[in-house]
Coordinates of C-alpha atoms in Angstrom, one line a residue:
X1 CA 131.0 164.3 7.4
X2 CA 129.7 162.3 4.2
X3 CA 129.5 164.7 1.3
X4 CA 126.0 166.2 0.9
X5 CA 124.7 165.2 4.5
X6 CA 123.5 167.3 7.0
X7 CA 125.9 168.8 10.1
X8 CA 124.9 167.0 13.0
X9 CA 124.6 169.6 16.2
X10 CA 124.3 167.2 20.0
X11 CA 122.3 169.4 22.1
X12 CA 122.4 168.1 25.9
X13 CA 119.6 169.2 27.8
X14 CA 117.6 170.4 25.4
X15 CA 114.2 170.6 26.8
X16 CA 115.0 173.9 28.4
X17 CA 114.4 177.0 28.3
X18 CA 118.0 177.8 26.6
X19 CA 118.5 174.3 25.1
X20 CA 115.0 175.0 22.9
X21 CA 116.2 178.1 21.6
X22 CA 119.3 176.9 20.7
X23 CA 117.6 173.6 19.2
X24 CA 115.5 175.5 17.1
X25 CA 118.4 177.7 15.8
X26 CA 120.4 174.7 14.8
X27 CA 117.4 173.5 13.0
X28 CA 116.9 177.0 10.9
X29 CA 120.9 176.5 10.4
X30 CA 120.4 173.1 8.6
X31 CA 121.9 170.6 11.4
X32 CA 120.4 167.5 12.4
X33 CA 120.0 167.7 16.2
X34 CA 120.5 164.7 17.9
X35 CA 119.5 165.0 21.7
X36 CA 120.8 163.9 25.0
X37 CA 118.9 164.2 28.2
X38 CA 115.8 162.1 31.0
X39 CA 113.4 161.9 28.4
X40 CA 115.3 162.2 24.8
X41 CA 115.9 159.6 22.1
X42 CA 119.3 159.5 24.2
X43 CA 119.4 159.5 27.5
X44 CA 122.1 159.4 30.6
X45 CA 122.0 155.5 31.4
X46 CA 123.8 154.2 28.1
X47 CA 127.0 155.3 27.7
X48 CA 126.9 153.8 24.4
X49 CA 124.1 155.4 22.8
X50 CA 125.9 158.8 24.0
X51 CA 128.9 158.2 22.1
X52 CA 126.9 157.2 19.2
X53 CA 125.0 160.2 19.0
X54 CA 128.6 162.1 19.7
X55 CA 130.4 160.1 17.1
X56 CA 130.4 162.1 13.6
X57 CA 129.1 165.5 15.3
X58 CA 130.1 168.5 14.2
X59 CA 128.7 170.7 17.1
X60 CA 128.0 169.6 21.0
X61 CA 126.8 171.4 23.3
X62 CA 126.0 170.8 26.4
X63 CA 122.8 172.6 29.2
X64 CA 122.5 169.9 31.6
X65 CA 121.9 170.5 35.2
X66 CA 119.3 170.4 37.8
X67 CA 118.2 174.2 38.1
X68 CA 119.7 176.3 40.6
X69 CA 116.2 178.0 41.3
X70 CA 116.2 175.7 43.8
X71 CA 115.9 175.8 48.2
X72 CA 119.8 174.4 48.9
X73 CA 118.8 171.4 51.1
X74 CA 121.5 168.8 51.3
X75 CA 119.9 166.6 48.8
X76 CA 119.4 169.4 46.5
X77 CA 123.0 170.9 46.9
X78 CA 124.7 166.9 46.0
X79 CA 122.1 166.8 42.8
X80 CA 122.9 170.3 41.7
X81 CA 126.5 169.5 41.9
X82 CA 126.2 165.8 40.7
X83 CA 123.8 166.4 38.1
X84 CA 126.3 168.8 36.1
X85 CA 130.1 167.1 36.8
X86 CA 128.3 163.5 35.8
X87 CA 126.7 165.0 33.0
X88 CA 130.0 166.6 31.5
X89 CA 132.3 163.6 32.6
X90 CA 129.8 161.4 30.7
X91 CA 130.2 163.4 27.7
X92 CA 134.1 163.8 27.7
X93 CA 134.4 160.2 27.8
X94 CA 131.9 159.9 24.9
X95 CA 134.6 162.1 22.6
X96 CA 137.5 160.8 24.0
X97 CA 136.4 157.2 22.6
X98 CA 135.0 157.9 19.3
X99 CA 136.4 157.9 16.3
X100 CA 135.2 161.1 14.3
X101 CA 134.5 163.7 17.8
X102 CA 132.6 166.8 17.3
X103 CA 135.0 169.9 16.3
X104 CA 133.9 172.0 19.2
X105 CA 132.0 171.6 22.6
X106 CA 130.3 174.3 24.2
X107 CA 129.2 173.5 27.9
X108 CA 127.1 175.8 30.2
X109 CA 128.8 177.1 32.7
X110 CA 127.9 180.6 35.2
X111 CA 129.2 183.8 35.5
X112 CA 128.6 183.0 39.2
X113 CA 131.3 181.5 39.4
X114 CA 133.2 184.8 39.7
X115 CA 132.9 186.8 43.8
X116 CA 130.8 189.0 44.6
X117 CA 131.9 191.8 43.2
X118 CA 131.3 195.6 43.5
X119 CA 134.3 197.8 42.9
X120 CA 135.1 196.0 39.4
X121 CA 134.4 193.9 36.6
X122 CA 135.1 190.7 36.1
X123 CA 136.5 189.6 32.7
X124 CA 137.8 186.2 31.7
X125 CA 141.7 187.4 31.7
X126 CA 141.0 189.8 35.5
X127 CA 138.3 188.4 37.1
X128 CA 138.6 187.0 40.5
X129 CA 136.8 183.3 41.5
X130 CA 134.6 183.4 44.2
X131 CA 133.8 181.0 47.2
X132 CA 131.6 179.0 48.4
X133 CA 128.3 176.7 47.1
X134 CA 127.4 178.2 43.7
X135 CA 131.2 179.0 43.0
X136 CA 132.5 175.3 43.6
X137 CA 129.5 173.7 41.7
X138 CA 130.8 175.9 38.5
X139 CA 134.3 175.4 39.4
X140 CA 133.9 171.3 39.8
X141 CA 131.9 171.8 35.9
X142 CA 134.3 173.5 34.5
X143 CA 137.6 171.3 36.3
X144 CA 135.4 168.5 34.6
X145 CA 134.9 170.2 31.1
X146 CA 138.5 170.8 30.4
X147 CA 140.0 167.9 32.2
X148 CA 142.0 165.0 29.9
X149 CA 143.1 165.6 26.6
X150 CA 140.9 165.8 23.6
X151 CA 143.3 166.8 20.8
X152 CA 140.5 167.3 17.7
X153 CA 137.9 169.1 20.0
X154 CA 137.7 172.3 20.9
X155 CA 136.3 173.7 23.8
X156 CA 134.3 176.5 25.3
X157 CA 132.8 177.2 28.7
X158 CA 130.0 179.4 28.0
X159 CA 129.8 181.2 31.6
X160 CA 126.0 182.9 31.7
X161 CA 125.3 185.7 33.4
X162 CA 121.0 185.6 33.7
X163 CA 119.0 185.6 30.4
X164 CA 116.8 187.6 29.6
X165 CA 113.2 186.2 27.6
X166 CA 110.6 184.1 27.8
X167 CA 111.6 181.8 30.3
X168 CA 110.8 181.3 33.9
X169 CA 113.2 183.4 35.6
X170 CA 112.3 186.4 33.3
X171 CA 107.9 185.4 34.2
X172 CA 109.1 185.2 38.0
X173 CA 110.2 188.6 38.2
X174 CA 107.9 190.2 35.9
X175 CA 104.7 188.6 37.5
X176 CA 106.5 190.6 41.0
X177 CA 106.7 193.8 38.9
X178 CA 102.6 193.8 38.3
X179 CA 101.7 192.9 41.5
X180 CA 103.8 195.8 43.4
X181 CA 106.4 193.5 44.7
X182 CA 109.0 195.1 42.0
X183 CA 111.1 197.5 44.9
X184 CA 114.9 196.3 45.4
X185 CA 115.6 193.5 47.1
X186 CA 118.0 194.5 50.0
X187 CA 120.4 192.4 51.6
X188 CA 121.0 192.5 55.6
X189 CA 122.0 190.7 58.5
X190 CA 120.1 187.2 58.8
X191 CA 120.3 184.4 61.1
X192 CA 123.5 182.7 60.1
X193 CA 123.1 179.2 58.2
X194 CA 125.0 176.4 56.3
X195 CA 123.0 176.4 53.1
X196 CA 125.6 178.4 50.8
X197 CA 128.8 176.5 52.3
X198 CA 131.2 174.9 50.0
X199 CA 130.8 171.5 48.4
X200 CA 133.1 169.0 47.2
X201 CA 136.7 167.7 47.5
X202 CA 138.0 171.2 47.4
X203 CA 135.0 172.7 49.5
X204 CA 135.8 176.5 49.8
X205 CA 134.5 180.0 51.9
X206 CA 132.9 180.2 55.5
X207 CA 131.0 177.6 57.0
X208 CA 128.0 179.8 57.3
X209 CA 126.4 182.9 55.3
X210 CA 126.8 186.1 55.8
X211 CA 125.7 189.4 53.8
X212 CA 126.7 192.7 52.0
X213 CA 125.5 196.0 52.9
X214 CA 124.5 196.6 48.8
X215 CA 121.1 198.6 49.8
X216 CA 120.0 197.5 46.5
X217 CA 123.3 198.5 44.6
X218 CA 124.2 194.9 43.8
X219 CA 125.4 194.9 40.1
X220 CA 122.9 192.8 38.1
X221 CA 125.3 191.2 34.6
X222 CA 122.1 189.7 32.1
X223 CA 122.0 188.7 28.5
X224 CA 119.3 188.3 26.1
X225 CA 118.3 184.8 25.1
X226 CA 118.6 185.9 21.5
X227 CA 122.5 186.9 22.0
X228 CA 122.9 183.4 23.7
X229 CA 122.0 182.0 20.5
X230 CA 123.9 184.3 18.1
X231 CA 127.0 184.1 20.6
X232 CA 126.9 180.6 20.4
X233 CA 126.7 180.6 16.7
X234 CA 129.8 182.9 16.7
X235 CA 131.7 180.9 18.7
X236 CA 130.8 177.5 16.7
X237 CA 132.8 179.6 14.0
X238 CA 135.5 181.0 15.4
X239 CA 138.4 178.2 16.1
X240 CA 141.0 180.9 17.5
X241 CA 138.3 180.9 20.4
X242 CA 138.8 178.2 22.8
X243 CA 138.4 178.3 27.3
X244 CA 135.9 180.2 29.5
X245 CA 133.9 183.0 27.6
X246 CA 131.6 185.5 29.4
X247 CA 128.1 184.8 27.9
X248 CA 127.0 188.6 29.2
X249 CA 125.4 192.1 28.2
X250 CA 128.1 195.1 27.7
X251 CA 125.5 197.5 29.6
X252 CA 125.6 196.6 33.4
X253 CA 122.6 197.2 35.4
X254 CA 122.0 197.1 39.4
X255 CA 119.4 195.3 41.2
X256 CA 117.6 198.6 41.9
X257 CA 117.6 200.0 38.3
X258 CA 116.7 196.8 36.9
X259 CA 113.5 196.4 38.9
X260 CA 112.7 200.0 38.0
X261 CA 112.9 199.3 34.3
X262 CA 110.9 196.0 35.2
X263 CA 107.7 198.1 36.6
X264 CA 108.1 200.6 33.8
X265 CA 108.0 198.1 31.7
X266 CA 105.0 196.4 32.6
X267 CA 103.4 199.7 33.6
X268 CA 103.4 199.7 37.1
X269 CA 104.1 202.5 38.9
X270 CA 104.9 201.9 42.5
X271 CA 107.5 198.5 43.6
X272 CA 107.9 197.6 47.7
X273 CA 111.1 197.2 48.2
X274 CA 112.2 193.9 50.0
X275 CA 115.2 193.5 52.9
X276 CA 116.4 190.3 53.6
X277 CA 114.1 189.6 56.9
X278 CA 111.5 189.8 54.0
X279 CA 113.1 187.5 51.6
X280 CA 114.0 184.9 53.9
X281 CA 110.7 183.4 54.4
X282 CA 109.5 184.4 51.2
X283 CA 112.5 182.4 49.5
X284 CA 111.6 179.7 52.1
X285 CA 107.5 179.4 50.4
X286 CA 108.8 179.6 47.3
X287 CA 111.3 177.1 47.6
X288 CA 114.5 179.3 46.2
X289 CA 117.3 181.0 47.7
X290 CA 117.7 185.0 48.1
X291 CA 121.2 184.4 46.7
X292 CA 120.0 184.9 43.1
X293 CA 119.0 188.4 43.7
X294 CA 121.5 189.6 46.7
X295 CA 124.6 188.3 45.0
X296 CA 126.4 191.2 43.0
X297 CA 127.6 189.9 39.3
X298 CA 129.8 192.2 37.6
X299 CA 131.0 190.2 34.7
X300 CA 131.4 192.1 30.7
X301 CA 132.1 189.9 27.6
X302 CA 135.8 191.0 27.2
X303 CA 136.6 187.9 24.8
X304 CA 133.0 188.5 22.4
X305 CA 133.5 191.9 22.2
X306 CA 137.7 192.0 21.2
X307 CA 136.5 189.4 18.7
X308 CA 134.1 191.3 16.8
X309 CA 130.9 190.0 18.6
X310 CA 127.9 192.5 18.1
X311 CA 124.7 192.1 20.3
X312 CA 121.6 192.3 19.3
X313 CA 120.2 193.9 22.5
X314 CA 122.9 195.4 24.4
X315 CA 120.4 197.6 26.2
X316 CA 118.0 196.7 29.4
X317 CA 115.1 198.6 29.0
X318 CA 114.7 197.0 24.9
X319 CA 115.5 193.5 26.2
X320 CA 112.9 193.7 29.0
X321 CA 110.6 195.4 26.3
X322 CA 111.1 192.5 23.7
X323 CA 111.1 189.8 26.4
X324 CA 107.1 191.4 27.6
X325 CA 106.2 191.2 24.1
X326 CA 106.8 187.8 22.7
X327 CA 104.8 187.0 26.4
X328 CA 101.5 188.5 25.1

């Protein structure tokens, strides 16, 4: 970097939810933000202008992806995959032929790429890979992220449990919570389909769903949008950090407690509950799967927390609280 300029941060996908925040954070911190993405001053088509806007970086990272909120038709399954392995693979080969690469890469990545889990957490050193659609798109990401060899980079797969604020996952769920739709969601048996099957060259699980008798139990991991930012500052500064890193709260919740705290929240006092004969065609109208609230994610920040890490809202309730607030 030329003595007296500005750090330079590359913030792929930036037009999100996420990629805002952290675009706006970089900005506070001084950087010049260079973004990639459809409709930025660099986009996807020109491999060229992407290792421009790489070359001299100090800081990439990368949100790209078709969102998973999403009904898993065939064409929707290949673009959610495609859409994130291109992305990345575009991006790697951007480093790997500059001459001044960015010090460290952060790409998204999901704590759903761990099982369903219910017995145990799942940390980056313990926890166990799951199978099937969602898990082999993160595992394809990731395979992509850390393949080749990029000796002055250092990388981090930031895997994302759900995040908390003012985005639209957060306004889906509270806008159930006022209307009395805020009960548990409750998975049970369900016509048997192909939509969550694996996908790729190393396709993995059964050929068609099945459920888990959680009644509501599911564990529910979360973080708050403002420890994705201050986690991803922390990790920008700590080069002894490298690999998959749990992006996650230290208080777990369940699926039943959290929409509890959702109606309290908003001041609702009664929720319907919702089984998966419910969900099904609900899902189906609204175009999104009942995975994202039947799976059970138990995943706790094990690397963030032995490194010194300290959330700003390590509790549900205050995180729901601040997340309704900066709403109205």
């Amino acid at each position: 970097m030329t003595p007296g300029a500005r750090p330079v941060a590359v913030v792929a996908g930036a037009s999100g939810f996420i990629g805002s925040a952290l675009t706006s954070a970089f900005e506070s911190d001084g950087y010049e933000v260079r973004r990639i993405g459809r409709s930025a001053e660099t986009t996807w088509d020109t491999p060229a202008a992407i290792a421009r806007a790489v070359d001299g970086a100090d800081v990439l990272v990368n949100l790209a992806g078709k969102s998973v909120n999403a009904r898993y038709t065939d064409v929707a399954r290949d673009e959610i995959l495609r859409s994130r392995v291109d992305t990345t693979r575009a991006l790697r080969e951007a480093i790997a032929a500059v001459p001044n690469p960015p010090r460290v890469w952060l790409n998204a990545s999901t704590a759903t790429i761990y099982r369903h889990e219910e017995v145990r957490a799942n940390t980056e050193s313990s926890g166990v890979i799951g199978e099937g659609f969602s898990v082999d798109v993160a595992r394809s990401w990731e395979q992509e992220f850390f393949a080749g060899d990029l000796p002055h980079t250092r990388r981090v797969a930031l895997r994302m449990a759900i995040v908390v604020g003012d985005g639209s996952a957060t306004a889906s769920l509270l806008r159930l919570a006022r209307v009395g739709l805020g009960g548990p969601q409750i998975d049970s048996p369900w016509f048997r389909h192909r939509r969550y099957r694996g996908i790729g060259d190393d396709a993995s699980g059964l050929e068609r769903s099945s459920h888990h008798r959680t009644r509501g139990a599911q564990k529910f991991s979360w973080i708050h949008i403002d420890d994705v930012v201050a986690a991803t500052r922390f990790l920008i500064e700590r080069p002894d950090i490298s690999g998959p890193v749990n992006l996650a709260s230290p208080e777990l919740s369940d699926n039943r407690t959290f929409m509890r705290e959702l109606r309290e929240v908003v001041g609702m006092p009664f929720g319907l509950p919702a089984w998966r004969w419910m969900l099904e065609p609900a899902m189906w109208v609204l175009r999104t799967e009942p995975e994202l609230v039947l799976k059970s994610r138990w995943v706790v920040p094990e690397t963030l927390t032995d490194a010194g890490f300290e959330f700003t809202h390590p509790q549900l309730r205050a995180a729901l609280e601040d997340a309704v607030a900066r709403r109205s």
